[in-house]
CSV table of C-alpha atoms and ligand atoms in Angstrom, one decimal:
chain,number,residue,atom,x,y,z
Z,18,PRO,CA,-14.2,11.5,28.9
Z,19,SER,CA,-14.4,14.8,27.1
Z,20,ALA,CA,-12.7,18.1,27.2
Z,21,HIS,CA,-14.2,21.5,27.5
Z,22,ALA,CA,-12.6,24.6,26.3
Z,23,ASN,CA,-13.3,26.4,29.5
Z,24,MET,CA,-12.3,23.8,32.1
Z,25,LYS,CA,-9.7,25.8,33.9
Z,26,ASP,CA,-9.4,23.3,36.7
Z,27,LYS,CA,-8.5,20.7,34.2
Z,28,ALA,CA,-6.0,23.1,32.6
Z,29,ASP,CA,-4.3,23.5,35.9
Z,30,ARG,CA,-4.1,19.7,36.3
Z,31,ALA,CA,-2.7,19.4,32.9
Z,32,THR,CA,0.3,21.5,33.7
Z,33,THR,CA,1.0,19.5,36.8
Z,34,GLU,CA,1.0,16.2,34.9
Z,35,GLN,CA,4.5,14.7,34.8
Z,36,VAL,CA,4.2,14.5,31.0
Z,37,LEU,CA,4.8,18.2,30.8
Z,38,ASP,CA,8.5,18.1,31.7
Z,39,PRO,CA,10.4,21.4,31.2
Z,40,ARG,CA,11.5,20.5,27.7
Z,41,THR,CA,8.0,19.7,26.6
Z,42,ARG,CA,6.9,23.1,28.0
Z,43,VAL,CA,9.5,24.8,25.8
Z,44,ILE,CA,8.2,23.0,22.8
Z,45,LEU,CA,4.6,24.1,23.6
Z,46,LEU,CA,5.7,27.7,24.2
Z,47,LYS,CA,7.5,27.7,20.8
Z,48,MET,CA,4.3,26.5,19.2
Z,49,VAL,CA,2.4,29.3,20.8
Z,50,GLY,CA,5.2,31.7,19.6
Z,51,ARG,CA,4.8,30.4,16.0
Z,52,GLY,CA,1.1,30.8,16.1
Z,53,VAL,CA,0.3,27.0,15.9
Z,54,ILE,CA,-1.6,26.9,19.2
Z,55,ASP,CA,-3.0,29.7,21.3
Z,56,GLU,CA,-4.1,27.9,24.5
Z,57,ILE,CA,-4.1,24.5,25.9
Z,58,ASN,CA,-7.2,23.3,27.8
Z,59,GLY,CA,-8.4,20.2,29.4
Z,60,CYS,CA,-6.9,16.8,29.2
Z,61,VAL,CA,-9.0,14.5,26.9
Z,62,SER,CA,-7.2,11.4,27.8
Z,63,THR,CA,-4.4,10.1,30.0
Z,64,GLY,CA,-2.8,7.0,28.7
Z,65,LYS,CA,0.1,4.8,29.5
Z,66,GLU,CA,2.2,6.2,26.7
Z,67,ALA,CA,0.7,9.6,25.9
Z,68,ASN,CA,-1.8,12.2,27.1
Z,69,VAL,CA,-4.1,14.0,24.8
Z,70,TYR,CA,-5.1,17.6,25.4
Z,71,HIS,CA,-7.6,19.9,23.8
Z,72,ALA,CA,-6.1,23.1,22.5
Z,73,LEU,CA,-7.2,26.1,20.5
Z,74,ALA,CA,-5.5,27.6,17.4
Z,75,PRO,CA,-5.2,31.4,17.2
Z,76,ASP,CA,-8.2,31.3,14.8
Z,77,LYS,CA,-10.2,29.3,17.5
Z,78,ALA,CA,-10.0,26.0,15.6
Z,79,HIS,CA,-10.1,23.1,17.9
Z,80,LEU,CA,-6.9,21.0,18.1
Z,81,ALA,CA,-5.8,17.8,19.7
Z,82,LEU,CA,-2.3,17.7,21.2
Z,83,LYS,CA,-0.9,14.2,21.7
Z,84,ILE,CA,2.0,14.5,24.1
Z,85,TYR,CA,4.1,11.3,24.4
Z,86,LYS,CA,5.5,10.5,27.7
Z,87,THR,CA,9.3,10.5,27.8
Z,88,SER,CA,9.9,8.0,30.6
Z,89,ILE,CA,12.2,5.2,29.5
Z,90,LEU,CA,10.2,2.3,30.7
Z,91,ILE,CA,7.0,3.0,28.7
Z,92,PHE,CA,8.2,2.3,25.2
Z,93,LYS,CA,10.2,-0.8,26.0
Z,94,ASP,CA,7.5,-3.3,25.1
Z,95,ARG,CA,7.1,-1.7,21.7
Z,96,ASP,CA,10.1,-3.5,20.3
Z,97,LYS,CA,7.9,-6.0,18.6
Z,98,TYR,CA,6.6,-3.3,16.3
Z,99,VAL,CA,10.1,-2.1,15.5
Z,100,SER,CA,12.0,-5.3,14.8
Z,101,GLY,CA,11.9,-6.1,11.1
Z,102,GLU,CA,11.0,-2.5,10.2
Z,103,HIS,CA,13.6,-1.2,7.8
Z,104,ARG,CA,12.6,2.3,8.5
Z,105,PHE,CA,13.8,2.1,12.0
Z,106,ARG,CA,16.9,0.1,11.9
Z,107,ARG,CA,18.9,3.2,12.1
Z,108,GLY,CA,18.1,6.1,14.4
Z,109,TYR,CA,16.2,4.1,16.9
Z,110,SER,CA,18.0,4.3,20.2
Z,111,ARG,CA,16.6,2.2,23.0
Z,112,HIS,CA,18.7,4.1,25.5
Z,113,ASN,CA,17.6,7.6,24.7
Z,114,PRO,CA,14.0,8.0,25.7
Z,115,ARG,CA,13.5,11.4,24.2
Z,116,LYS,CA,14.8,10.2,20.9
Z,117,MET,CA,12.8,7.1,21.0
Z,118,VAL,CA,9.6,8.9,21.8
Z,119,ARG,CA,10.3,11.4,19.0
Z,120,VAL,CA,10.5,8.5,16.6
Z,121,TRP,CA,7.1,7.3,17.7
Z,122,ALA,CA,5.5,10.7,17.4
Z,123,GLU,CA,7.0,11.3,13.9
Z,124,LYS,CA,5.8,7.9,12.9
Z,125,GLU,CA,2.3,8.6,14.0
Z,126,MET,CA,2.4,11.9,12.0
Z,127,ARG,CA,3.5,10.1,8.8
Z,128,ASN,CA,1.1,7.2,9.2
Z,129,LEU,CA,-1.8,9.7,9.8
Z,130,LYS,CA,-0.8,11.4,6.5
Z,131,ARG,CA,-0.8,8.1,4.7
Z,132,LEU,CA,-4.3,7.3,6.0
Z,133,ARG,CA,-5.6,10.7,5.0
Z,134,ALA,CA,-3.9,10.5,1.6
Z,135,ALA,CA,-5.8,7.3,0.9
Z,136,GLY,CA,-9.1,8.8,2.0
Z,137,ILE,CA,-9.4,7.0,5.3
Z,138,ARG,CA,-11.1,9.0,8.0
Z,139,ALA,CA,-8.5,10.0,10.6
Z,140,PRO,CA,-7.4,13.2,12.4
Z,141,GLU,CA,-5.5,15.6,10.2
Z,142,PRO,CA,-1.9,15.8,11.5
Z,143,LEU,CA,-0.6,19.3,11.5
Z,144,GLU,CA,2.8,19.2,13.0
Z,145,VAL,CA,5.1,17.2,15.2
Z,146,ARG,CA,7.9,18.6,17.4
Z,147,GLU,CA,9.8,16.0,19.4
Z,148,ASN,CA,7.2,14.3,21.6
Z,149,VAL,CA,4.3,16.6,20.7
Z,150,LEU,CA,1.9,15.9,17.8
Z,151,VAL,CA,-0.6,18.5,16.8
Z,152,MET,CA,-3.7,17.3,14.9
Z,153,SER,CA,-7.2,18.3,14.2
Z,154,PHE,CA,-9.7,17.7,17.0
Z,155,LEU,CA,-12.5,15.2,16.5
Z,156,GLY,CA,-15.3,16.6,18.5
Z,157,ASP,CA,-18.0,19.3,18.6
Z,158,GLU,CA,-17.9,23.0,18.3
Z,159,HIS,CA,-17.7,23.4,22.1
Z,160,GLY,CA,-14.6,21.3,22.4
Z,161,TRP,CA,-16.2,18.0,23.6
Z,162,ALA,CA,-14.3,15.1,22.1
Z,163,SER,CA,-16.2,12.6,20.1
Z,164,PRO,CA,-16.6,9.2,21.8
Z,165,ARG,CA,-14.5,6.2,21.2
Z,166,LEU,CA,-16.5,3.5,19.4
Z,167,LYS,CA,-16.6,1.6,22.6
Z,168,ASP,CA,-18.5,4.4,24.3
Z,169,ALA,CA,-20.6,5.6,21.4
Z,170,VAL,CA,-24.3,5.3,21.5
Z,171,LEU,CA,-25.1,3.9,18.0
Z,172,PRO,CA,-28.5,4.0,16.5
Z,173,ASP,CA,-29.6,0.4,15.8
Z,174,ALA,CA,-29.5,0.9,12.1
Z,175,ALA,CA,-26.0,2.4,12.1
Z,176,ALA,CA,-24.0,-0.6,13.3
Z,177,ALA,CA,-24.1,-2.7,10.1
Z,178,PRO,CA,-23.1,0.2,7.7
Z,179,LEU,CA,-20.3,1.1,10.1
Z,180,TYR,CA,-19.0,-2.5,10.0
Z,181,ILE,CA,-18.8,-2.2,6.2
Z,182,GLU,CA,-17.1,1.2,6.5
Z,183,LEU,CA,-14.5,-0.3,8.8
Z,184,LEU,CA,-13.7,-3.3,6.6
Z,185,LEU,CA,-13.4,-1.0,3.6
Z,186,ALA,CA,-11.0,1.3,5.6
Z,187,LEU,CA,-8.9,-1.7,6.6
Z,188,ARG,CA,-8.7,-2.9,3.0
Z,189,THR,CA,-7.7,0.5,1.9
Z,190,LEU,CA,-5.2,0.7,4.8
Z,191,PHE,CA,-3.6,-2.5,3.7
Z,192,HIS,CA,-3.5,-2.0,-0.1
Z,193,ARG,CA,-3.2,1.8,-0.4
Z,194,CYS,CA,-1.3,2.8,2.7
Z,195,ARG,CA,0.4,-0.6,2.9
Z,196,LEU,CA,0.0,-0.5,6.6
Z,197,VAL,CA,-1.5,-2.7,9.3
Z,198,HIS,CA,-2.9,-0.8,12.3
Z,199,ALA,CA,-1.6,-3.3,14.8
Z,200,ASP,CA,-3.6,-1.9,17.8
Z,201,LEU,CA,-7.1,-1.7,16.3
Z,202,SER,CA,-10.0,-2.0,18.6
Z,203,GLU,CA,-13.1,0.0,19.6
Z,204,TYR,CA,-10.7,2.0,21.8
Z,205,ASN,CA,-8.8,3.4,18.9
Z,206,ILE,CA,-11.7,4.2,16.7
Z,207,LEU,CA,-13.7,7.4,17.3
Z,208,TYR,CA,-17.3,7.8,16.3
Z,209,HIS,CA,-17.4,11.2,14.8
Z,210,ALA,CA,-19.9,12.9,12.5
Z,211,GLN,CA,-21.6,9.5,12.1
Z,212,HIS,CA,-18.5,7.9,10.8
Z,213,LEU,CA,-15.6,5.9,12.1
Z,214,TYR,CA,-12.3,7.7,12.5
Z,215,ILE,CA,-9.1,5.6,13.0
Z,216,ILE,CA,-6.6,7.0,15.5
Z,217,ASP,CA,-3.5,5.9,17.4
Z,218,VAL,CA,-1.4,4.7,14.5
Z,219,SER,CA,2.1,5.3,15.9
Z,220,GLN,CA,2.7,1.5,16.2
Z,221,SER,CA,1.2,0.6,12.8
Z,222,VAL,CA,3.5,-1.5,10.8
Z,223,GLU,CA,4.3,-1.9,7.1
Z,224,HIS,CA,2.2,-4.6,5.5
Z,225,ASP,CA,5.4,-6.6,4.9
Z,226,HIS,CA,6.5,-6.5,8.5
Z,227,PRO,CA,7.3,-10.1,9.6
Z,228,SER,CA,4.4,-10.0,12.1
Z,229,ALA,CA,2.0,-8.0,9.9
Z,230,PHE,CA,-0.4,-10.8,9.5
Z,231,ASP,CA,-0.5,-11.6,13.1
Z,232,PHE,CA,-1.3,-8.0,14.0
Z,233,LEU,CA,-3.9,-7.9,11.2
Z,234,ARG,CA,-5.6,-11.0,12.4
Z,235,ASN,CA,-5.8,-9.5,15.9
Z,236,ASP,CA,-7.1,-6.2,14.6
Z,237,LEU,CA,-9.8,-8.1,12.6
Z,238,LYS,CA,-10.7,-10.3,15.6
Z,239,ASN,CA,-11.4,-7.2,17.6
Z,240,ALA,CA,-13.5,-5.7,14.8
Z,241,GLU,CA,-15.5,-8.8,14.2
Z,242,GLU,CA,-16.1,-9.4,17.9
Z,243,PHE,CA,-17.2,-5.8,18.5
Z,244,PHE,CA,-19.7,-5.7,15.7
Z,245,ALA,CA,-20.9,-9.3,16.3
Z,246,ARG,CA,-21.7,-8.3,19.9
Z,247,ARG,CA,-23.9,-5.5,18.5
Z,248,GLY,CA,-25.8,-8.0,16.4
Z,249,VAL,CA,-24.2,-7.2,13.1
Z,250,ARG,CA,-23.9,-10.1,10.6
Z,251,CYS,CA,-20.1,-10.2,10.1
Z,252,LEU,CA,-17.9,-12.0,7.7
Z,253,GLY,CA,-16.2,-14.2,10.2
Z,254,LEU,CA,-12.5,-13.8,10.8
Z,255,ARG,CA,-11.2,-15.9,8.0
Z,256,ARG,CA,-13.3,-14.2,5.3
Z,257,ALA,CA,-12.6,-10.8,6.8
Z,258,PHE,CA,-8.9,-11.5,6.5
Z,259,GLU,CA,-9.4,-12.6,2.9
Z,260,PHE,CA,-11.4,-9.5,2.2
Z,261,VAL,CA,-8.7,-7.2,3.6
Z,262,THR,CA,-5.7,-8.8,2.1
Z,263,ARG,CA,-6.7,-10.3,-1.2
Z,264,ASP,CA,-5.2,-8.6,-4.2
Z,265,ASN,CA,-8.0,-9.1,-6.7
Z,266,LEU,CA,-11.5,-9.3,-5.6
Z,267,PRO,CA,-14.1,-10.7,-7.9
Z,268,GLU,CA,-15.4,-8.2,-10.4
Z,269,VAL,CA,-18.9,-7.0,-10.0
Z,270,PRO,CA,-21.1,-5.6,-12.7
Z,271,LEU,CA,-21.2,-1.8,-13.0
Z,272,GLU,CA,-25.0,-1.7,-12.3
Z,273,GLU,CA,-24.3,-3.0,-8.9
Z,274,LEU,CA,-21.9,-0.2,-8.2
Z,275,ALA,CA,-24.3,2.4,-9.3
Z,276,GLU,CA,-26.7,1.3,-6.5
Z,277,LEU,CA,-24.2,2.0,-3.7
Z,278,PRO,CA,-24.2,5.3,-1.8
Z,279,GLU,CA,-21.2,7.4,-2.7
Z,280,SER,CA,-20.2,8.1,0.9
Z,281,HIS,CA,-17.2,5.8,0.5
Z,282,VAL,CA,-15.8,7.6,-2.5
Z,283,LEU,CA,-13.2,9.7,-0.8
Z,284,GLU,CA,-11.0,12.4,-2.0
Z,285,ARG,CA,-7.3,11.8,-1.6
Z,286,GLU,CA,-5.2,14.6,-0.3
Z,287,THR,CA,-1.9,15.6,-1.6
Z,288,LEU,CA,1.0,14.2,0.4
Z,289,GLU,CA,4.0,16.0,1.6
Z,290,PRO,CA,7.3,14.4,0.6
Z,291,ALA,CA,9.0,12.7,3.5
Z,292,PRO,CA,11.9,14.6,5.2
Z,293,ASP,CA,15.2,13.6,3.6
Z,294,ASN,CA,16.6,12.3,6.8
Z,295,VAL,CA,14.1,9.5,7.2
Z,296,GLU,CA,15.7,6.4,6.0
Z,297,GLY,CA,13.7,4.1,3.8
Z,298,GLU,CA,10.7,6.4,3.7
Z,299,GLN,CA,8.9,6.5,0.4
Z,300,PRO,CA,7.4,9.8,-0.3
Z,301,THR,CA,4.2,9.6,-2.3
Z,302,LYS,CA,3.4,12.8,-4.1
Z,303,THR,CA,0.2,13.4,-5.8
Z,304,ASN,CA,-0.2,16.6,-7.8
Z,305,ALA,CA,-3.9,16.8,-7.7
Z,306,PRO,CA,-6.5,15.3,-5.4
Z,307,GLN,CA,-7.5,11.9,-6.7
Z,308,MET,CA,-10.5,9.9,-6.2
Z,309,TRP,CA,-10.2,6.4,-4.7
Z,310,ASP,CA,-13.3,4.5,-5.4
Z,311,THR,CA,-14.1,1.9,-2.7
Z,312,ARG,CA,-17.3,0.9,-4.3
Z,313,PRO,CA,-16.1,-2.2,-6.2
Z,314,ALA,CA,-14.8,-3.6,-2.9
Z,315,GLU,CA,-17.9,-2.6,-1.1
Z,316,ALA,CA,-20.1,-4.4,-3.7
Z,317,VAL,CA,-18.1,-7.6,-3.1
Z,318,LEU,CA,-18.3,-7.2,0.7
Z,319,ARG,CA,-22.1,-6.7,0.5
Z,320,ARG,CA,-22.4,-9.8,-1.7
Z,321,TRP,CA,-20.4,-11.9,0.8
Z,322,LEU,CA,-22.4,-10.6,3.7
Z,323,ALA,CA,-25.6,-11.5,1.8
Z,324,GLU,CA,-24.5,-15.1,1.2
Z,325,PRO,CA,-26.4,-17.4,3.5
Z,326,VAL,CA,-24.3,-18.9,6.3
Z,327,PRO,CA,-24.1,-22.6,5.6
Z,328,PRO,CA,-25.5,-24.5,8.6
Z,329,GLU,CA,-22.4,-26.5,9.4
Z,330,ASP,CA,-20.3,-23.4,9.1
Z,331,GLU,CA,-22.5,-21.6,11.6
Z,332,ALA,CA,-22.0,-24.4,14.1
Z,333,HIS,CA,-18.2,-24.5,13.5
Z,334,ASP,CA,-17.6,-20.8,12.9
Z,335,GLY,CA,-16.2,-20.1,16.4
Z,336,GLN,CA,-14.1,-23.2,16.4
Z,337,GLU,CA,-12.8,-22.5,12.9
Z,338,ASP,CA,-11.9,-19.0,13.9
Z,339,ALA,CA,-10.0,-20.3,16.9
Z,340,VAL,CA,-8.0,-22.7,14.7
Z,341,PHE,CA,-7.4,-20.0,12.3
Z,342,LEU,CA,-6.2,-17.7,15.0
Z,343,ARG,CA,-3.7,-20.2,16.3
Z,344,SER,CA,-2.5,-21.2,12.9
Z,345,HIS,CA,0.7,-19.6,11.8
Z,346,ILE,CA,0.2,-17.6,8.7
Z,347,PRO,CA,3.5,-17.3,6.9
Z,348,ARG,CA,4.3,-13.8,5.9
Z,349,SER,CA,6.9,-14.6,3.4
Z,350,LEU,CA,8.0,-17.6,1.4
Z,351,ASN,CA,10.9,-18.0,3.8
Z,352,GLU,CA,8.4,-19.3,6.3
Z,353,VAL,CA,6.5,-21.6,4.0
Z,354,PHE,CA,7.3,-25.2,4.7
Z,355,ASP,CA,7.7,-26.2,1.1
Z,356,PRO,CA,7.0,-23.4,-1.3
Z,357,GLU,CA,7.7,-25.3,-4.5
Z,358,ARG,CA,5.4,-28.1,-3.5
Z,359,ASP,CA,2.7,-25.7,-2.5
Z,360,ALA,CA,3.0,-23.6,-5.6
Z,361,ALA,CA,2.9,-26.7,-7.8
Z,362,ALA,CA,-0.2,-27.9,-6.1
Z,363,LEU,CA,-1.8,-24.5,-6.6
Z,364,ALA,CA,-0.8,-24.5,-10.2
Z,365,ARG,CA,-2.6,-27.9,-10.6
Z,366,GLY,CA,-5.6,-26.2,-9.1
Z,367,GLU,CA,-5.5,-28.2,-5.8
Z,368,ASP,CA,-6.6,-26.4,-2.7
Z,369,ARG,CA,-4.2,-27.3,0.1
Z,370,GLY,CA,-6.0,-25.0,2.4
Z,371,LEU,CA,-3.3,-22.4,2.0
Z,372,VAL,CA,-4.8,-19.4,3.8
Z,373,TYR,CA,-1.8,-17.4,2.9
Z,374,ALA,CA,-1.7,-18.2,-0.8
Z,375,ASP,CA,-3.6,-15.2,-2.2
Z,376,ALA,CA,-1.8,-12.7,-0.1
Z,377,LEU,CA,1.4,-14.0,-1.4
Z,378,GLY,CA,0.2,-13.7,-5.0
Z,379,LEU,CA,0.0,-17.5,-5.4
Z,380,VAL,CA,-3.7,-17.9,-6.1
Z,381,PRO,CA,-4.4,-18.7,-9.7
Z,382,ARG,CA,-6.6,-16.0,-11.2
Z,383,GLU,CA,-10.1,-16.7,-12.6
Z,384,ALA,CA,-10.3,-19.6,-15.1
Z,385,GLY,CA,-8.5,-18.8,-18.4
Z,386,GLU,CA,-6.3,-16.1,-16.9
Z,387,PRO,CA,-2.7,-16.9,-16.2
Z,388,GLY,CA,-2.0,-17.2,-12.5
Z,389,GLU,CA,0.7,-15.1,-10.8
Z,390,LEU,CA,3.0,-18.0,-10.1
Z,391,GLY,CA,5.8,-16.1,-11.6
Z,392,LYS,CA,5.9,-14.1,-8.4
Z,393,VAL,CA,7.0,-17.1,-6.4
Z,394,ASP,CA,10.6,-16.9,-7.3
Z,395,GLU,CA,10.7,-13.2,-7.3
Z,396,GLU,CA,9.3,-12.9,-3.8
Z,397,GLY,CA,11.2,-15.8,-2.5
Z,398,VAL,CA,14.4,-14.1,-3.4
Z,399,ALA,CA,13.3,-10.6,-2.4
Z,400,SER,CA,12.0,-11.4,1.0
Z,401,ASP,CA,13.7,-10.2,4.1
Z,402,SER,CA,16.8,-12.2,5.0
Z,403,GLU,CA,16.5,-11.2,8.6
Z,404,GLU,CA,13.3,-13.1,9.2
Z,405,GLU,CA,13.4,-16.3,11.2
Z,406,GLU,CA,13.5,-19.6,9.3
Z,407,GLY,CA,10.4,-21.6,8.9
Z,408,SER,CA,8.5,-22.4,12.0
Z,409,GLY,CA,5.7,-23.1,9.5
Z,410,GLU,CA,3.2,-25.9,10.0
Y,17,LIG,P1,-3.1,6.3,23.5
Y,17,LIG,O1,-1.8,5.9,23.0
Y,17,LIG,O2,-3.1,7.0,24.8
Y,17,LIG,O3,-4.1,5.2,23.4
Y,17,LIG,P2,-4.7,7.7,21.5
Y,17,LIG,O4,-4.1,8.2,20.2
Y,17,LIG,O5,-5.5,6.4,21.3
Y,17,LIG,O6,-3.5,7.5,22.5
Y,17,LIG,O7,-5.6,8.8,22.1
Y,17,LIG,C1,-6.1,8.6,23.4
Y,17,LIG,C2,-7.6,9.2,23.5
Y,17,LIG,O8,-7.5,10.5,23.2
Y,17,LIG,C3,-8.5,8.6,22.4
Y,17,LIG,O9,-9.1,7.4,22.9
Y,17,LIG,C4,-9.5,9.7,22.2
Y,17,LIG,O10,-10.5,9.6,23.2
Y,17,LIG,C5,-8.7,10.9,22.4
Y,17,LIG,N1,-8.2,11.5,21.2
Y,17,LIG,C6,-7.0,11.1,20.5
Y,17,LIG,N2,-6.9,11.9,19.4
Y,17,LIG,C7,-8.0,12.7,19.3
Y,17,LIG,C8,-8.4,13.7,18.4
Y,17,LIG,N3,-7.7,14.0,17.3
Y,17,LIG,N4,-9.6,14.3,18.6
Y,17,LIG,C9,-10.3,14.0,19.8
Y,17,LIG,N5,-9.9,13.1,20.7
Y,17,LIG,C10,-8.8,12.4,20.5
Y,18,LIG,MG1,-5.3,4.5,22.0
């Protein structure tokens, strides 16, 4: 599954792949002309929507080229990611494959930047031209690509810390990048330099996309199942969902933070402003690298993982997860069956089993603090009018 810098036979095969249509070749030639790439080598991966190639920069740095296929049929089933996304209401033509693919490639570039800016491990995107995305190569110095998490040989002791790393990344993704990956699994995570790198983010959605919670639930289900199979004590889907989405996690004493390794304190990069022609894009500009400390969240996560699993929960865990998976989690108050009733119940401190309450800002804060119930009206008014009316429970 890896590429080697000198695999000439693979290079020959690469050029005969249908993905390299004449126009794509011109784009690649221009990249060579501008000194972005110097040579293209083996094919790292052939996928349904894109192929990934190993390339070398003029300074011999390893690069990955993700070349999206431009056949019209391939991107049709991606509509579910697009509907409800304000960024794409204009300029997304379902009838022009090149234009469509270009939108996906540009989106992947921007999303990768957002991940990197938040300190999430991901390839560094270098440039995008139509259907070609150039990014840093995750692999060794000989040009062998790092394995997908699915294929990685993990030392026994590594799995549990990697589970923690992944949940922290997903929480950061949700709260800092305001994104949900939407295709997360052990296939779209690379195990590189003893860490998890998140890739394949072209279909990632804004965290307020109408289906964001459904995508997130599925992402977390894949993560939980993967690590549970490797014997890691996991949170369980419901708690993992709470960990990723909850606005305010319980506070932990500073001493507890000091005991944590610093590996998750990551440096934020400066972000480029978005191109002017991208509608709805919100450029985030930071003047200087900032530190984003994930340790408070990590401390909470470690606490939750250390809590003993109550016996009856253990027995019902799978079943509960199944119920949770099926249950509809309203993404906005439009979809809540009776928001006023639910909000009033929460204000009285009743737990109506509202799994969505915290993510909507409805959960009363710690005793004594005022709740955030004021947000109810605000969000109810502000939420997207194009969403479907309540199919809620
Ligand atoms: P697809 O849409 O085909 O799933 P991905 O972005 O998941 O595209 O990439 C496909 C495969 O290519 C990945 O599973 C990984 O093995 C490899 N790959 C992608 N990006 C990189 C990279 N930056 N460095 C090394 N390998 C990569
Ligand atoms: Mg993939």
